[in-house]
Short mmCIF file of C-alpha atoms and ligand atoms in Angstrom, two decimals:
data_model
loop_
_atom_site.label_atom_id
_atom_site.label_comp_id
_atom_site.label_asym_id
_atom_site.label_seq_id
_atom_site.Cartn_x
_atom_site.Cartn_y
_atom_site.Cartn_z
CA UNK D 154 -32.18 5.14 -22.00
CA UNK D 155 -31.26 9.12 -21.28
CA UNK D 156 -28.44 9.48 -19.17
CA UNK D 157 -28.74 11.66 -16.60
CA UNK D 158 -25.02 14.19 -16.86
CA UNK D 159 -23.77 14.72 -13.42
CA UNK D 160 -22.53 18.52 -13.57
CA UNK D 161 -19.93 19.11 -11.64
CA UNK D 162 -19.78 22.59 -12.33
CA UNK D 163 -23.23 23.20 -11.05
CA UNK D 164 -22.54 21.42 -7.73
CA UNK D 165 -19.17 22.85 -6.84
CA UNK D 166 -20.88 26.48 -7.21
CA UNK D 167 -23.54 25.62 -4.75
CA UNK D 168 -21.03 23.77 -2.27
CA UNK D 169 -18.61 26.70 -2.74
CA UNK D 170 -21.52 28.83 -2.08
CA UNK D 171 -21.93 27.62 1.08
CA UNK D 172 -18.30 27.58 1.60
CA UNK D 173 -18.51 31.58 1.19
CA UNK D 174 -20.77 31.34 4.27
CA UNK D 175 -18.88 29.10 5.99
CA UNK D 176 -15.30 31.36 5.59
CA UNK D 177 -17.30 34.17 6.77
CA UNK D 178 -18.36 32.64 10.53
CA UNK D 179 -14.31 31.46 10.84
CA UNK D 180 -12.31 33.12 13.51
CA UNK D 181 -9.77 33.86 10.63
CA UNK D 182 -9.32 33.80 6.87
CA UNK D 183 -7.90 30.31 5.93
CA UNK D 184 -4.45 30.47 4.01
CA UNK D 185 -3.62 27.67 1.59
CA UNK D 186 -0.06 27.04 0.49
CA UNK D 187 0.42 25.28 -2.81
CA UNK D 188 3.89 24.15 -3.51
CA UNK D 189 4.59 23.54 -7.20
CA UNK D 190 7.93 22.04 -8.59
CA UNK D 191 8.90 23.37 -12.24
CA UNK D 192 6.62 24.41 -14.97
CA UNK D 193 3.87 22.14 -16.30
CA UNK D 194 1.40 23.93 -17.96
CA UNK D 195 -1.32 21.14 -17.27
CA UNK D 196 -0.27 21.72 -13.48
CA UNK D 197 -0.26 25.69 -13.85
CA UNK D 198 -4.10 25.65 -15.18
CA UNK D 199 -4.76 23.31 -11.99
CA UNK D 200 -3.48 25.47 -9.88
CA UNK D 201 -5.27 28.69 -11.40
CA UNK D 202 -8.83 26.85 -11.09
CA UNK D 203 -8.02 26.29 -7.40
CA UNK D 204 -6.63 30.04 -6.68
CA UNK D 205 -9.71 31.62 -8.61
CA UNK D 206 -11.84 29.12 -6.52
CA UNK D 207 -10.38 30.52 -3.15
CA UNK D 208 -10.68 33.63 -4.18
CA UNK D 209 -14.73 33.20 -4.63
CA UNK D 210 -14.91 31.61 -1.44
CA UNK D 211 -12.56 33.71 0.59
CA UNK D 212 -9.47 31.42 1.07
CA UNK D 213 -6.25 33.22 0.80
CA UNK D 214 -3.78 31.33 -1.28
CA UNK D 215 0.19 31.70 -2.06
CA UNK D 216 1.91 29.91 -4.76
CA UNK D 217 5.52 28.76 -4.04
CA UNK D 218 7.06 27.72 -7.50
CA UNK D 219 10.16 25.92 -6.73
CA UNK D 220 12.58 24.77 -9.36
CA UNK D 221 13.02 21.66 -11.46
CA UNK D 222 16.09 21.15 -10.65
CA UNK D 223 15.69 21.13 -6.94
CA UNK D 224 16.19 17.99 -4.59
CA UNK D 225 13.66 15.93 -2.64
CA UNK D 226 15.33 17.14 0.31
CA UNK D 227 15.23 20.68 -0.32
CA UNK D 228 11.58 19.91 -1.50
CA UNK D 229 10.70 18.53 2.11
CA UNK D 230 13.06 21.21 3.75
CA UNK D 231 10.90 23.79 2.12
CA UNK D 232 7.45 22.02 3.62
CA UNK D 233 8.97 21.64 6.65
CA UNK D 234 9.08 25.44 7.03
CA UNK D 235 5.75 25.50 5.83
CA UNK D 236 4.66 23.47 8.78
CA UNK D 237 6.13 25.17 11.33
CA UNK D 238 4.33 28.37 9.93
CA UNK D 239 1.85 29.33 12.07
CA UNK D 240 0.28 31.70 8.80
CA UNK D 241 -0.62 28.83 7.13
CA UNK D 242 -3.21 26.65 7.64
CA UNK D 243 -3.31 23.63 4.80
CA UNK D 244 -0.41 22.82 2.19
CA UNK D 245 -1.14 21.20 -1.19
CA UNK D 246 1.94 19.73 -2.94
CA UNK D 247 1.14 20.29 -6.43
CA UNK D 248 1.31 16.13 -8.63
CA UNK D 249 2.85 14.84 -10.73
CA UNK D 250 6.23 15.87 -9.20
CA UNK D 251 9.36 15.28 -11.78
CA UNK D 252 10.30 11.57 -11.79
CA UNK D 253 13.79 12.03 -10.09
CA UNK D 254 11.45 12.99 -7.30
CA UNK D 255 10.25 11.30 -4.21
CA UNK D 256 6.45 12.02 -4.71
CA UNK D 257 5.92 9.33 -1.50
CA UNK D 258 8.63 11.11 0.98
CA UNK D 259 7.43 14.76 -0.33
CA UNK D 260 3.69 14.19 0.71
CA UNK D 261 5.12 12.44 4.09
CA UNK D 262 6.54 15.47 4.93
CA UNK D 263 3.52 17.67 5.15
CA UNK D 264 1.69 17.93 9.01
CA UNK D 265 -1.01 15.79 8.74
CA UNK D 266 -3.36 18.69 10.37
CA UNK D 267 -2.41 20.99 7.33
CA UNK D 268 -2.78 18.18 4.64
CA UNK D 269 -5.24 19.67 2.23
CA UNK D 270 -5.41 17.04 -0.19
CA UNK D 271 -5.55 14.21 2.45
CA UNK D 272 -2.73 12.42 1.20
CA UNK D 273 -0.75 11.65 3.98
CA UNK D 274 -0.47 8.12 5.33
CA UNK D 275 -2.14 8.94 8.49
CA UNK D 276 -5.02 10.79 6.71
CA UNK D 277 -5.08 7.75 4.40
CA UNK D 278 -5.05 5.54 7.51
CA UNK D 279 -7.65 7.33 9.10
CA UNK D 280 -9.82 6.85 6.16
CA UNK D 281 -9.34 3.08 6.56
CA UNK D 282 -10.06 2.57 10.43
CA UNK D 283 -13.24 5.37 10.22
CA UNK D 284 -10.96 8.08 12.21
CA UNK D 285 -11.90 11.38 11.38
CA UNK D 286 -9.62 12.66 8.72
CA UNK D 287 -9.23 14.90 5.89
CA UNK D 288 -9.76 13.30 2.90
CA UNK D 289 -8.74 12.88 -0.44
CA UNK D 290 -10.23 15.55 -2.86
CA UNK D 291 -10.69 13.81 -6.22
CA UNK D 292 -12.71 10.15 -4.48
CA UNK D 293 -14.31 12.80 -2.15
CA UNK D 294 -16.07 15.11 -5.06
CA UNK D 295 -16.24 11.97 -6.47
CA UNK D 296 -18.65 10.16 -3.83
CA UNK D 297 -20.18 13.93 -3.92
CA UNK D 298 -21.25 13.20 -7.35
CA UNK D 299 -22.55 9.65 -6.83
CA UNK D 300 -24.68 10.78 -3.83
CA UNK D 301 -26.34 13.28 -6.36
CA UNK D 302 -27.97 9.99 -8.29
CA UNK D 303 -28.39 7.76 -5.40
CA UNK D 304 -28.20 9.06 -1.45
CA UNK D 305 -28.21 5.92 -0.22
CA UNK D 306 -25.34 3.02 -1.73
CA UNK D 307 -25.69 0.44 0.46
CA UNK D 308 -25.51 -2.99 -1.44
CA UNK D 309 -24.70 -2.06 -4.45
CA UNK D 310 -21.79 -3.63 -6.39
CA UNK D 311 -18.92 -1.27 -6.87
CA UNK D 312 -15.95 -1.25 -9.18
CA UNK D 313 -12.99 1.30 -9.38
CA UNK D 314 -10.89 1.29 -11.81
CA UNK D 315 -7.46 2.47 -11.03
CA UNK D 316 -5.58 2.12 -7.60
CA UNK D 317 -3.34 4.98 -7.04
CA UNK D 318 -2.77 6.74 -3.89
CA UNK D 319 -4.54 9.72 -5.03
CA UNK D 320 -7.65 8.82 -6.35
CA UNK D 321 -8.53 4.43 -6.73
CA UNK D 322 -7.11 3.28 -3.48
CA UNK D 323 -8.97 6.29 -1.16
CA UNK D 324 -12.29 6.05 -3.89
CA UNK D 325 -12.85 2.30 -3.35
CA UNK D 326 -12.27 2.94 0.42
CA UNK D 327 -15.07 5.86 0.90
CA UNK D 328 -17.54 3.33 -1.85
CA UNK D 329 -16.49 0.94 1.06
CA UNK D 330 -17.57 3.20 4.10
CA UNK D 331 -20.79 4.18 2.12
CA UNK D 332 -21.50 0.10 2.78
CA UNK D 333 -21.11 -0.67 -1.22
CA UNK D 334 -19.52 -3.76 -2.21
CA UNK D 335 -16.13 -2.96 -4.03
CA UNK D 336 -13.74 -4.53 -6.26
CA UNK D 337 -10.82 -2.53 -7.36
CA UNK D 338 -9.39 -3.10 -11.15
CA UNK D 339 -5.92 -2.05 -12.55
CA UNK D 340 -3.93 -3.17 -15.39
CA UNK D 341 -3.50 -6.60 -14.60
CA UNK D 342 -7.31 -7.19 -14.41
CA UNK D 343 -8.31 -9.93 -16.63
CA UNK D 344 -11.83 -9.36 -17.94
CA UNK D 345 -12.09 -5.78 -17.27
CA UNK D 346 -15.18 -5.60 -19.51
CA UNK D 347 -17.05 -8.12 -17.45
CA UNK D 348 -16.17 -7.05 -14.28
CA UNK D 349 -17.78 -3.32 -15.04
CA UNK D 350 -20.55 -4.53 -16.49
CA UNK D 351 -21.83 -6.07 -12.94
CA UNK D 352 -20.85 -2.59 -11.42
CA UNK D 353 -24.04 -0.41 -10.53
CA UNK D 354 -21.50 2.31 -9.76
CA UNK D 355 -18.43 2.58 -11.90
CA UNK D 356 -15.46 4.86 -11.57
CA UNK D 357 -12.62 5.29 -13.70
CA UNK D 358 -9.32 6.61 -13.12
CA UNK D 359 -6.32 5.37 -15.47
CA UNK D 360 -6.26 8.53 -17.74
CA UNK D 361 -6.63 5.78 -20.80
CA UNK D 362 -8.86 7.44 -23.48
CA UNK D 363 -11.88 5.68 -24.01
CA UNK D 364 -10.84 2.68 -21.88
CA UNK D 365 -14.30 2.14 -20.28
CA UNK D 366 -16.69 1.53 -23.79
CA UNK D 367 -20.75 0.64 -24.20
CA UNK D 368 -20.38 -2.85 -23.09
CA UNK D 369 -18.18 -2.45 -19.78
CA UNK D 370 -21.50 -0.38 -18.91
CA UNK D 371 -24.62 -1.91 -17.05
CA UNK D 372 -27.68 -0.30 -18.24
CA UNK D 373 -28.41 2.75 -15.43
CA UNK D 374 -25.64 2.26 -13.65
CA UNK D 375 -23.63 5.59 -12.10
CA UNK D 376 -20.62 5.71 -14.21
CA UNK D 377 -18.31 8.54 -12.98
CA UNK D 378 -15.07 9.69 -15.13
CA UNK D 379 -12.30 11.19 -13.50
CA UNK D 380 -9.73 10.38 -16.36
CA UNK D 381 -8.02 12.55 -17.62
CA UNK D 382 -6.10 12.67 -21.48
CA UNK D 383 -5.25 14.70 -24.41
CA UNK D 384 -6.98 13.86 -28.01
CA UNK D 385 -4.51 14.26 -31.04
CA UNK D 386 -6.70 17.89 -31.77
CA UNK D 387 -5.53 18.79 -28.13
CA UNK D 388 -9.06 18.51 -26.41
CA UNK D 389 -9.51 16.98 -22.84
CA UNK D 390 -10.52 13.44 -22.61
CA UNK D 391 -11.86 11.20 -19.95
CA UNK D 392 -11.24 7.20 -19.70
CA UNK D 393 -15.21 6.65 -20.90
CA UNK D 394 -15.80 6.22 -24.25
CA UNK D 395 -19.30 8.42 -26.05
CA UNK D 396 -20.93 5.41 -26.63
CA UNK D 397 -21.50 4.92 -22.59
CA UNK D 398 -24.27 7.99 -23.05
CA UNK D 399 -27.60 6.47 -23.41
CA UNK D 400 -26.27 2.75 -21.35
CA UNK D 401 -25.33 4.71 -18.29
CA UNK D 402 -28.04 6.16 -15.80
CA UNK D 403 -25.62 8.57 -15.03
CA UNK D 404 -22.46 10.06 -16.23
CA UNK D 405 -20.15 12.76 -15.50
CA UNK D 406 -19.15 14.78 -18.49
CA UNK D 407 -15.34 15.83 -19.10
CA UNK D 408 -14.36 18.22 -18.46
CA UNK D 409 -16.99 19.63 -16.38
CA UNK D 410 -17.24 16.51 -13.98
CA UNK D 411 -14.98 15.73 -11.56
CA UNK D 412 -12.53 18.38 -11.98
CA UNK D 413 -14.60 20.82 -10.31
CA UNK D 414 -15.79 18.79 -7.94
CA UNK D 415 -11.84 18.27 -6.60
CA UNK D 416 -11.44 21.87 -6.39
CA UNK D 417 -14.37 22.33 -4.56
CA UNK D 418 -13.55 19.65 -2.29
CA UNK D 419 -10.15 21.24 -1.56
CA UNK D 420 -11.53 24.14 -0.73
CA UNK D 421 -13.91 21.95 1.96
CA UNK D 422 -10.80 20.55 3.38
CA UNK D 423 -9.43 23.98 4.09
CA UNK D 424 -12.69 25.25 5.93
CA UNK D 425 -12.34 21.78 8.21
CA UNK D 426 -8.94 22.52 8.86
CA UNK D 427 -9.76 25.81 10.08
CA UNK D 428 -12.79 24.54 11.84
CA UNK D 429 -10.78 22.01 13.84
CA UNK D 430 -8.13 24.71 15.16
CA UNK D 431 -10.46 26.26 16.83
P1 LIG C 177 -1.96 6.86 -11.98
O1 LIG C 177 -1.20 6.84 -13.26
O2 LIG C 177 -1.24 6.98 -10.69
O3 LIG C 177 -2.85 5.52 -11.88
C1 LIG C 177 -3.51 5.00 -13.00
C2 LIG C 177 -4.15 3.70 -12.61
O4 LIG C 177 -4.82 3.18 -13.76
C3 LIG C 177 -3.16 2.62 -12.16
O5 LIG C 177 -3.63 1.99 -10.99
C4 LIG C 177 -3.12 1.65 -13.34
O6 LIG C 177 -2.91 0.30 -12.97
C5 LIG C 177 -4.50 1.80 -13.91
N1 LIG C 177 -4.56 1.46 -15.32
C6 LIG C 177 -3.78 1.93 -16.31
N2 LIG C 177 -4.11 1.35 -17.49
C7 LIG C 177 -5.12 0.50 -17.21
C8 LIG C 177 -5.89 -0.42 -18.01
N3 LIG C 177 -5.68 -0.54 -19.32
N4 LIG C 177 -6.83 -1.14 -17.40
C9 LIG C 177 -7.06 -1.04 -16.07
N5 LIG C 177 -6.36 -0.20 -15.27
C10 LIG C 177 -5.41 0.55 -15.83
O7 LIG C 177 -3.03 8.02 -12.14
P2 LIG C 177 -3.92 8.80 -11.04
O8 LIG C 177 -4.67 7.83 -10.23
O9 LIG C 177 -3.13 9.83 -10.39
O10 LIG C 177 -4.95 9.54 -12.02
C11 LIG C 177 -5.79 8.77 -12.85
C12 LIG C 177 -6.40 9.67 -13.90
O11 LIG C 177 -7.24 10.62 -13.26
C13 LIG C 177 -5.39 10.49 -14.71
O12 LIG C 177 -5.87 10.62 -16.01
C14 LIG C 177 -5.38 11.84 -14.01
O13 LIG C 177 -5.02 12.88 -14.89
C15 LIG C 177 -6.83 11.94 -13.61
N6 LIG C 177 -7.07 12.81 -12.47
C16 LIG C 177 -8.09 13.68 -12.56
C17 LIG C 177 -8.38 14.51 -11.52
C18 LIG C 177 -9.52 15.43 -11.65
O14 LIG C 177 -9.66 16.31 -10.79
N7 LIG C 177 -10.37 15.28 -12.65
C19 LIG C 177 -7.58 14.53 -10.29
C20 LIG C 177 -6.59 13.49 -10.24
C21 LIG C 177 -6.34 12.68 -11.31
P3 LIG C 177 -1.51 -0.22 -12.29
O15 LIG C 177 -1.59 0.21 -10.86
O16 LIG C 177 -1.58 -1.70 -12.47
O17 LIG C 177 -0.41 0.45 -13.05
#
Protein backbone atom coordinates (compact mmCIF):
# COMPACT_ATOMS: atom_id res chain seq x y z
CA UNK A 1 0.00 0.00 0.00
CA UNK A 2 1.43 3.84 -0.64
CA UNK A 3 1.03 5.90 2.22
CA UNK A 4 -0.29 8.97 1.68
CA UNK A 5 2.50 11.76 3.86
CA UNK A 6 0.43 14.30 5.58
CA UNK A 7 2.63 17.61 5.09
CA UNK A 8 2.38 19.72 7.61
CA UNK A 9 4.43 22.22 6.15
CA UNK A 10 2.21 22.61 3.17
CA UNK A 11 -0.93 23.07 5.31
CA UNK A 12 0.32 25.49 7.91
CA UNK A 13 1.40 27.86 4.83
CA UNK A 14 -2.05 27.84 3.44
CA UNK A 15 -3.79 28.23 7.01
CA UNK A 16 -1.20 30.93 7.83
CA UNK A 17 -2.06 32.35 4.56
CA UNK A 18 -5.30 32.94 5.46
CA UNK A 19 -4.24 34.02 8.80
CA UNK A 20 -2.35 37.02 6.88
CA UNK A 21 -5.89 37.93 5.74
CA UNK A 22 -7.43 37.45 8.73
CA UNK A 23 -4.69 39.92 10.86
CA UNK A 24 -5.33 42.37 8.24
CA UNK A 25 -9.44 42.87 8.85
CA UNK A 26 -8.50 43.01 12.97
CA UNK A 27 -9.17 46.24 14.70
CA UNK A 28 -5.48 45.91 15.93
CA UNK A 29 -2.26 43.97 15.45
CA UNK A 30 -2.34 40.95 17.89
CA UNK A 31 0.72 40.87 20.40
CA UNK A 32 1.88 37.49 21.68
CA UNK A 33 3.99 37.21 24.81
CA UNK A 34 6.14 34.15 25.15
CA UNK A 35 7.69 33.66 28.49
CA UNK A 36 10.72 31.37 28.46
CA UNK A 37 12.62 30.18 31.68
CA UNK A 38 16.54 29.56 31.10
CA UNK A 39 18.24 28.44 28.01
CA UNK A 40 17.25 25.24 26.19
CA UNK A 41 18.31 25.25 22.88
CA UNK A 42 15.48 22.71 21.80
CA UNK A 43 13.07 25.43 23.40
CA UNK A 44 15.01 28.48 21.71
CA UNK A 45 14.48 26.85 18.02
CA UNK A 46 10.66 26.48 19.17
CA UNK A 47 10.36 29.65 19.93
CA UNK A 48 12.17 31.06 16.67
CA UNK A 49 9.69 28.90 14.36
CA UNK A 50 6.80 30.58 16.19
CA UNK A 51 8.32 34.35 16.06
CA UNK A 52 9.27 33.90 12.24
CA UNK A 53 5.66 32.48 11.89
CA UNK A 54 4.10 35.74 13.42
CA UNK A 55 6.10 37.66 11.64
CA UNK A 56 4.61 36.13 8.14
CA UNK A 57 1.28 36.48 9.40
CA UNK A 58 1.47 39.82 11.11
CA UNK A 59 1.41 38.92 14.88
CA UNK A 60 3.71 40.99 16.91
CA UNK A 61 5.64 38.91 19.35
CA UNK A 62 8.07 39.73 22.51
CA UNK A 63 10.25 37.24 24.10
CA UNK A 64 10.68 37.52 27.92
CA UNK A 65 13.70 35.20 28.86
CA UNK A 66 13.62 34.85 32.51
CA UNK A 67 16.28 33.08 34.47
CA UNK A 68 16.90 29.53 35.62
CA UNK A 69 17.31 30.26 38.73
CA UNK A 70 14.12 32.11 39.28
CA UNK A 71 11.12 30.91 41.57
CA UNK A 72 7.65 29.68 40.66
CA UNK A 73 6.43 32.61 42.34
CA UNK A 74 8.36 35.14 40.66
CA UNK A 75 7.49 33.05 37.48
CA UNK A 76 3.63 33.63 38.15
CA UNK A 77 4.37 37.23 39.52
CA UNK A 78 5.86 37.97 36.18
CA UNK A 79 2.49 36.52 34.22
CA UNK A 80 0.50 38.17 36.45
CA UNK A 81 1.79 41.50 35.09
CA UNK A 82 1.42 40.14 31.85
CA UNK A 83 -2.27 39.79 32.43
CA UNK A 84 -3.03 42.87 33.64
CA UNK A 85 -1.33 44.32 30.41
CA UNK A 86 -3.69 45.67 28.36
CA UNK A 87 -0.72 45.50 25.22
CA UNK A 88 -0.91 42.07 25.19
CA UNK A 89 -3.29 39.96 23.92
CA UNK A 90 -2.26 35.97 24.38
CA UNK A 91 0.73 34.60 26.63
CA UNK A 92 2.51 31.32 25.83
CA UNK A 93 4.61 29.90 28.71
CA UNK A 94 7.34 28.33 26.94
CA UNK A 95 7.49 23.80 28.25
CA UNK A 96 9.30 22.00 29.62
CA UNK A 97 9.88 24.44 32.55
CA UNK A 98 13.03 23.31 34.92
CA UNK A 99 11.91 20.49 37.25
CA UNK A 100 12.16 22.58 40.56
CA UNK A 101 9.31 24.30 38.78
CA UNK A 102 5.62 24.28 39.16
CA UNK A 103 4.74 23.72 35.40
CA UNK A 104 0.81 23.10 36.81
CA UNK A 105 0.65 26.50 39.07
CA UNK A 106 2.71 28.51 36.20
CA UNK A 107 0.09 27.72 33.40
CA UNK A 108 -2.79 28.42 36.19
CA UNK A 109 -1.64 31.67 36.41
CA UNK A 110 -2.16 32.87 32.91
CA UNK A 111 -5.95 34.71 32.13
CA UNK A 112 -7.73 32.19 30.56
CA UNK A 113 -8.84 34.87 27.70
CA UNK A 114 -5.03 35.36 26.86
CA UNK A 115 -4.14 31.56 27.02
CA UNK A 116 -2.59 30.93 23.67
CA UNK A 117 -1.78 27.47 24.01
CA UNK A 118 -5.14 26.51 25.67
CA UNK A 119 -3.69 25.05 28.58
CA UNK A 120 -5.44 26.35 31.32
CA UNK A 121 -7.87 24.25 33.33
CA UNK A 122 -10.81 26.21 32.29
CA UNK A 123 -9.78 26.11 28.57
CA UNK A 124 -9.18 22.39 29.19
CA UNK A 125 -12.60 22.23 30.87
CA UNK A 126 -14.24 23.94 28.25
CA UNK A 127 -12.94 21.49 25.81
CA UNK A 128 -14.62 18.74 27.87
CA UNK A 129 -18.26 20.20 28.38
CA UNK A 130 -18.26 21.64 24.39
CA UNK A 131 -17.83 25.43 25.78
CA UNK A 132 -16.18 27.47 23.40
CA UNK A 133 -12.55 27.63 24.24
CA UNK A 134 -9.18 28.05 22.99
CA UNK A 135 -7.62 25.04 22.45
CA UNK A 136 -4.65 23.16 22.71
CA UNK A 137 -2.21 23.72 19.72
CA UNK A 138 -0.38 20.41 19.22
CA UNK A 139 -4.14 17.87 19.35
CA UNK A 140 -5.60 20.90 17.42
CA UNK A 141 -3.02 20.84 14.22
CA UNK A 142 -3.23 17.49 15.02
CA UNK A 143 -7.11 16.85 14.27
CA UNK A 144 -6.13 19.52 11.37
CA UNK A 145 -4.08 16.86 9.89
CA UNK A 146 -6.49 13.94 10.32
CA UNK A 147 -9.36 15.96 8.71
CA UNK A 148 -6.96 16.27 5.61
CA UNK A 149 -7.41 12.19 5.06
CA UNK A 150 -10.85 11.80 6.30
CA UNK A 151 -13.45 15.00 6.88
CA UNK A 152 -15.74 13.08 8.46
CA UNK A 153 -14.52 10.59 11.80
CA UNK A 154 -17.50 9.55 13.07
CA UNK A 155 -17.28 5.80 14.16
CA UNK A 156 -14.12 5.15 13.77
CA UNK A 157 -11.99 3.51 16.51
CA UNK A 158 -9.44 5.85 17.96
CA UNK A 159 -6.33 5.34 20.00
CA UNK A 160 -3.90 7.99 21.52
CA UNK A 161 -1.06 7.18 22.78
CA UNK A 162 0.21 9.36 25.51
CA UNK A 163 -1.94 11.33 28.14
CA UNK A 164 -0.30 14.47 29.09
CA UNK A 165 -1.90 17.71 29.63
CA UNK A 166 -0.49 19.13 26.59
CA UNK A 167 -1.06 16.97 23.89
CA UNK A 168 -2.92 12.99 24.81
CA UNK A 169 -5.45 14.10 27.32
CA UNK A 170 -6.87 17.35 25.02
CA UNK A 171 -6.12 14.94 21.53
CA UNK A 172 -8.33 12.03 22.70
CA UNK A 173 -10.89 14.69 23.86
CA UNK A 174 -11.24 16.68 20.31
CA UNK A 175 -11.06 12.58 18.51
CA UNK A 176 -13.98 12.42 21.12
CA UNK A 177 -15.97 15.62 19.98
CA UNK A 178 -15.29 14.62 16.26
CA UNK A 179 -17.79 11.48 17.46
CA UNK A 180 -14.69 8.83 17.15
CA UNK A 181 -14.50 6.15 19.57
CA UNK A 182 -11.29 6.62 21.78
CA UNK A 183 -9.13 4.71 23.99
CA UNK A 184 -6.21 6.44 25.48
CA UNK A 185 -2.78 4.30 26.05
CA UNK A 186 0.23 5.22 28.34
CA UNK A 187 2.90 3.27 29.86
CA UNK A 188 1.04 0.98 31.83
CA UNK A 189 -0.94 -0.28 28.76
CA UNK A 190 -0.67 -3.93 28.46
CA UNK A 191 -0.83 -4.97 24.81
CA UNK A 192 -0.01 -1.75 23.29
CA UNK A 193 0.60 -3.51 19.94
CA UNK A 194 -2.88 -4.91 19.83
CA UNK A 195 -4.65 -2.15 20.93
CA UNK A 196 -3.17 0.12 17.81
CA UNK A 197 -3.64 -2.28 15.51
CA UNK A 198 -7.68 -1.95 15.88
CA UNK A 199 -7.08 1.92 15.69
CA UNK A 200 -8.24 3.43 12.21
CA UNK A 201 -6.70 6.64 13.52
CA UNK A 202 -3.57 6.44 15.59
CA UNK A 203 -1.68 9.16 17.36
CA UNK A 204 1.40 9.05 19.17
CA UNK A 205 2.84 11.20 21.68
CA UNK A 206 5.48 9.64 24.25
CA UNK A 207 8.65 11.03 22.47
CA UNK A 208 9.85 7.07 22.53
CA UNK A 209 11.79 6.49 19.23
CA UNK A 210 10.25 4.08 17.17
CA UNK A 211 7.72 2.99 19.82
CA UNK A 212 4.77 2.60 17.37
CA UNK A 213 6.38 -0.30 14.68
CA UNK A 214 4.67 -2.20 11.36
CA UNK A 215 2.49 -4.37 13.38
CA UNK A 216 0.87 -1.78 15.95
CA UNK A 217 -0.36 -0.40 12.40
CA UNK A 218 -3.79 -1.38 10.73
CA UNK A 219 -3.42 -1.41 7.09
CA UNK A 220 -4.76 2.40 5.89
CA UNK A 221 -5.26 3.58 8.95
CA UNK A 222 -4.33 7.59 9.74
CA UNK A 223 -1.32 7.26 11.83
CA UNK A 224 -0.20 10.76 13.01
CA UNK A 225 3.36 11.31 14.88
CA UNK A 226 3.79 14.04 17.10
CA UNK A 227 6.85 12.46 18.99
CA UNK A 228 9.47 13.97 19.31
CA UNK A 229 13.45 12.46 20.02
CA UNK A 230 17.02 12.76 19.22
CA UNK A 231 18.89 9.77 17.18
CA UNK A 232 22.53 9.06 18.45
CA UNK A 233 23.71 11.13 14.87
CA UNK A 234 21.61 14.06 16.42
CA UNK A 235 18.63 13.93 13.84
CA UNK A 236 14.92 14.47 14.93
CA UNK A 237 12.86 11.47 15.54
CA UNK A 238 9.22 10.74 15.92
CA UNK A 239 7.63 7.75 18.15
CA UNK A 240 6.74 5.74 14.59
CA UNK A 241 9.05 3.48 13.43
CA UNK A 242 9.97 3.51 9.02
CA UNK A 243 8.53 0.37 8.67
CA UNK A 244 4.80 1.98 9.35
CA UNK A 245 5.29 3.60 5.55
CA UNK A 246 3.59 1.40 3.15
CA UNK A 247 0.93 -0.24 6.34
CA UNK A 248 -0.36 3.20 7.11
CA UNK A 249 -2.91 5.07 4.73
CA UNK A 250 -1.54 8.00 6.07
CA UNK A 251 1.35 9.32 7.95
CA UNK A 252 2.82 12.45 9.06
CA UNK A 253 6.49 12.74 8.40
CA UNK A 254 8.99 14.15 11.17
CA UNK A 255 9.86 16.67 11.21
CA UNK A 256 7.66 18.31 8.83
CA UNK A 257 4.33 16.98 10.47
CA UNK A 258 2.97 18.16 13.36
CA UNK A 259 5.41 20.66 14.33
CA UNK A 260 4.20 23.05 11.92
CA UNK A 261 0.94 22.38 12.27
CA UNK A 262 1.28 23.58 16.29
CA UNK A 263 2.75 26.72 15.22
CA UNK A 264 0.24 27.39 12.90
CA UNK A 265 -2.37 26.59 15.26
CA UNK A 266 -0.90 29.06 17.79
CA UNK A 267 -0.96 31.55 15.60
CA UNK A 268 -5.02 30.63 15.04
CA UNK A 269 -5.46 30.96 18.70
CA UNK A 270 -4.07 34.45 18.67
CA UNK A 271 -6.39 35.71 15.73
CA UNK A 272 -9.52 34.17 18.01
CA UNK A 273 -8.34 35.91 20.86
CA UNK A 274 -8.33 39.05 19.09
CA UNK A 275 -11.53 38.24 17.37
CA UNK A 276 -13.37 37.70 20.66
CA UNK A 277 -12.23 41.22 22.21
CA UNK A 278 -13.91 42.83 19.93
P1 LIG B 1 5.05 13.71 28.33
O1 LIG B 1 6.40 13.19 28.70
O2 LIG B 1 4.36 14.66 29.23
O3 LIG B 1 4.06 12.46 28.12
C1 LIG B 1 4.48 11.30 27.48
C2 LIG B 1 3.37 10.29 27.54
O4 LIG B 1 3.81 9.10 26.88
C3 LIG B 1 2.97 9.88 28.97
O5 LIG B 1 1.57 9.87 29.09
C4 LIG B 1 3.55 8.47 29.11
O6 LIG B 1 2.78 7.62 29.93
C5 LIG B 1 3.50 7.97 27.69
N1 LIG B 1 4.48 6.93 27.44
C6 LIG B 1 5.81 6.97 27.69
N2 LIG B 1 6.39 5.80 27.35
C7 LIG B 1 5.40 5.01 26.88
C8 LIG B 1 5.35 3.67 26.37
N3 LIG B 1 6.46 2.93 26.30
N4 LIG B 1 4.17 3.18 25.99
C9 LIG B 1 3.03 3.92 26.07
N5 LIG B 1 3.02 5.19 26.54
C10 LIG B 1 4.17 5.73 26.94
O7 LIG B 1 5.23 14.33 26.88
P2 LIG B 1 4.28 15.34 26.05
O8 LIG B 1 2.91 14.80 25.98
O9 LIG B 1 4.50 16.71 26.48
O10 LIG B 1 4.95 15.18 24.61
C11 LIG B 1 4.97 13.92 23.97
C12 LIG B 1 5.94 13.95 22.81
O11 LIG B 1 5.46 14.88 21.85
C13 LIG B 1 7.35 14.43 23.18
O12 LIG B 1 8.26 13.74 22.38
C14 LIG B 1 7.34 15.90 22.80
O13 LIG B 1 8.63 16.37 22.48
C15 LIG B 1 6.46 15.86 21.58
N6 LIG B 1 5.79 17.12 21.29
C16 LIG B 1 5.79 17.54 20.02
C17 LIG B 1 5.17 18.71 19.67
C18 LIG B 1 5.18 19.13 18.27
O14 LIG B 1 4.78 20.26 17.99
N7 LIG B 1 5.58 18.28 17.34
C19 LIG B 1 4.51 19.56 20.67
C20 LIG B 1 4.45 18.97 21.98
C21 LIG B 1 5.09 17.80 22.27
P3 LIG B 1 2.59 7.87 31.54
O15 LIG B 1 1.57 8.97 31.64
O16 LIG B 1 2.10 6.56 32.04
O17 LIG B 1 3.94 8.27 32.05
Amino acid sequence: METIRLDGRVLAGHIQHQLRTEVMNLPHKPHLAVVVVGENPASTLYINMKTKAADIVGIQTSVHTLPAQITTQEIIAFVENLNHDSLIDGILVQLPLPKNIDTNMVIEAIDPKKDADGLTSKNQGGLMTGYPTLLPCTPLGCLRLIQQAKADLGGLNAVVVGRSRLVGRPMAQLLLNENCTVAQAHSYTKNLADLCSRADILVSATGVRGLIKREFVKPGAIVIDVGISKTEEGQIAGDVDSGVWGVAGWLTPVPGGVGPMTVAMLMSNMVNIVKNKS
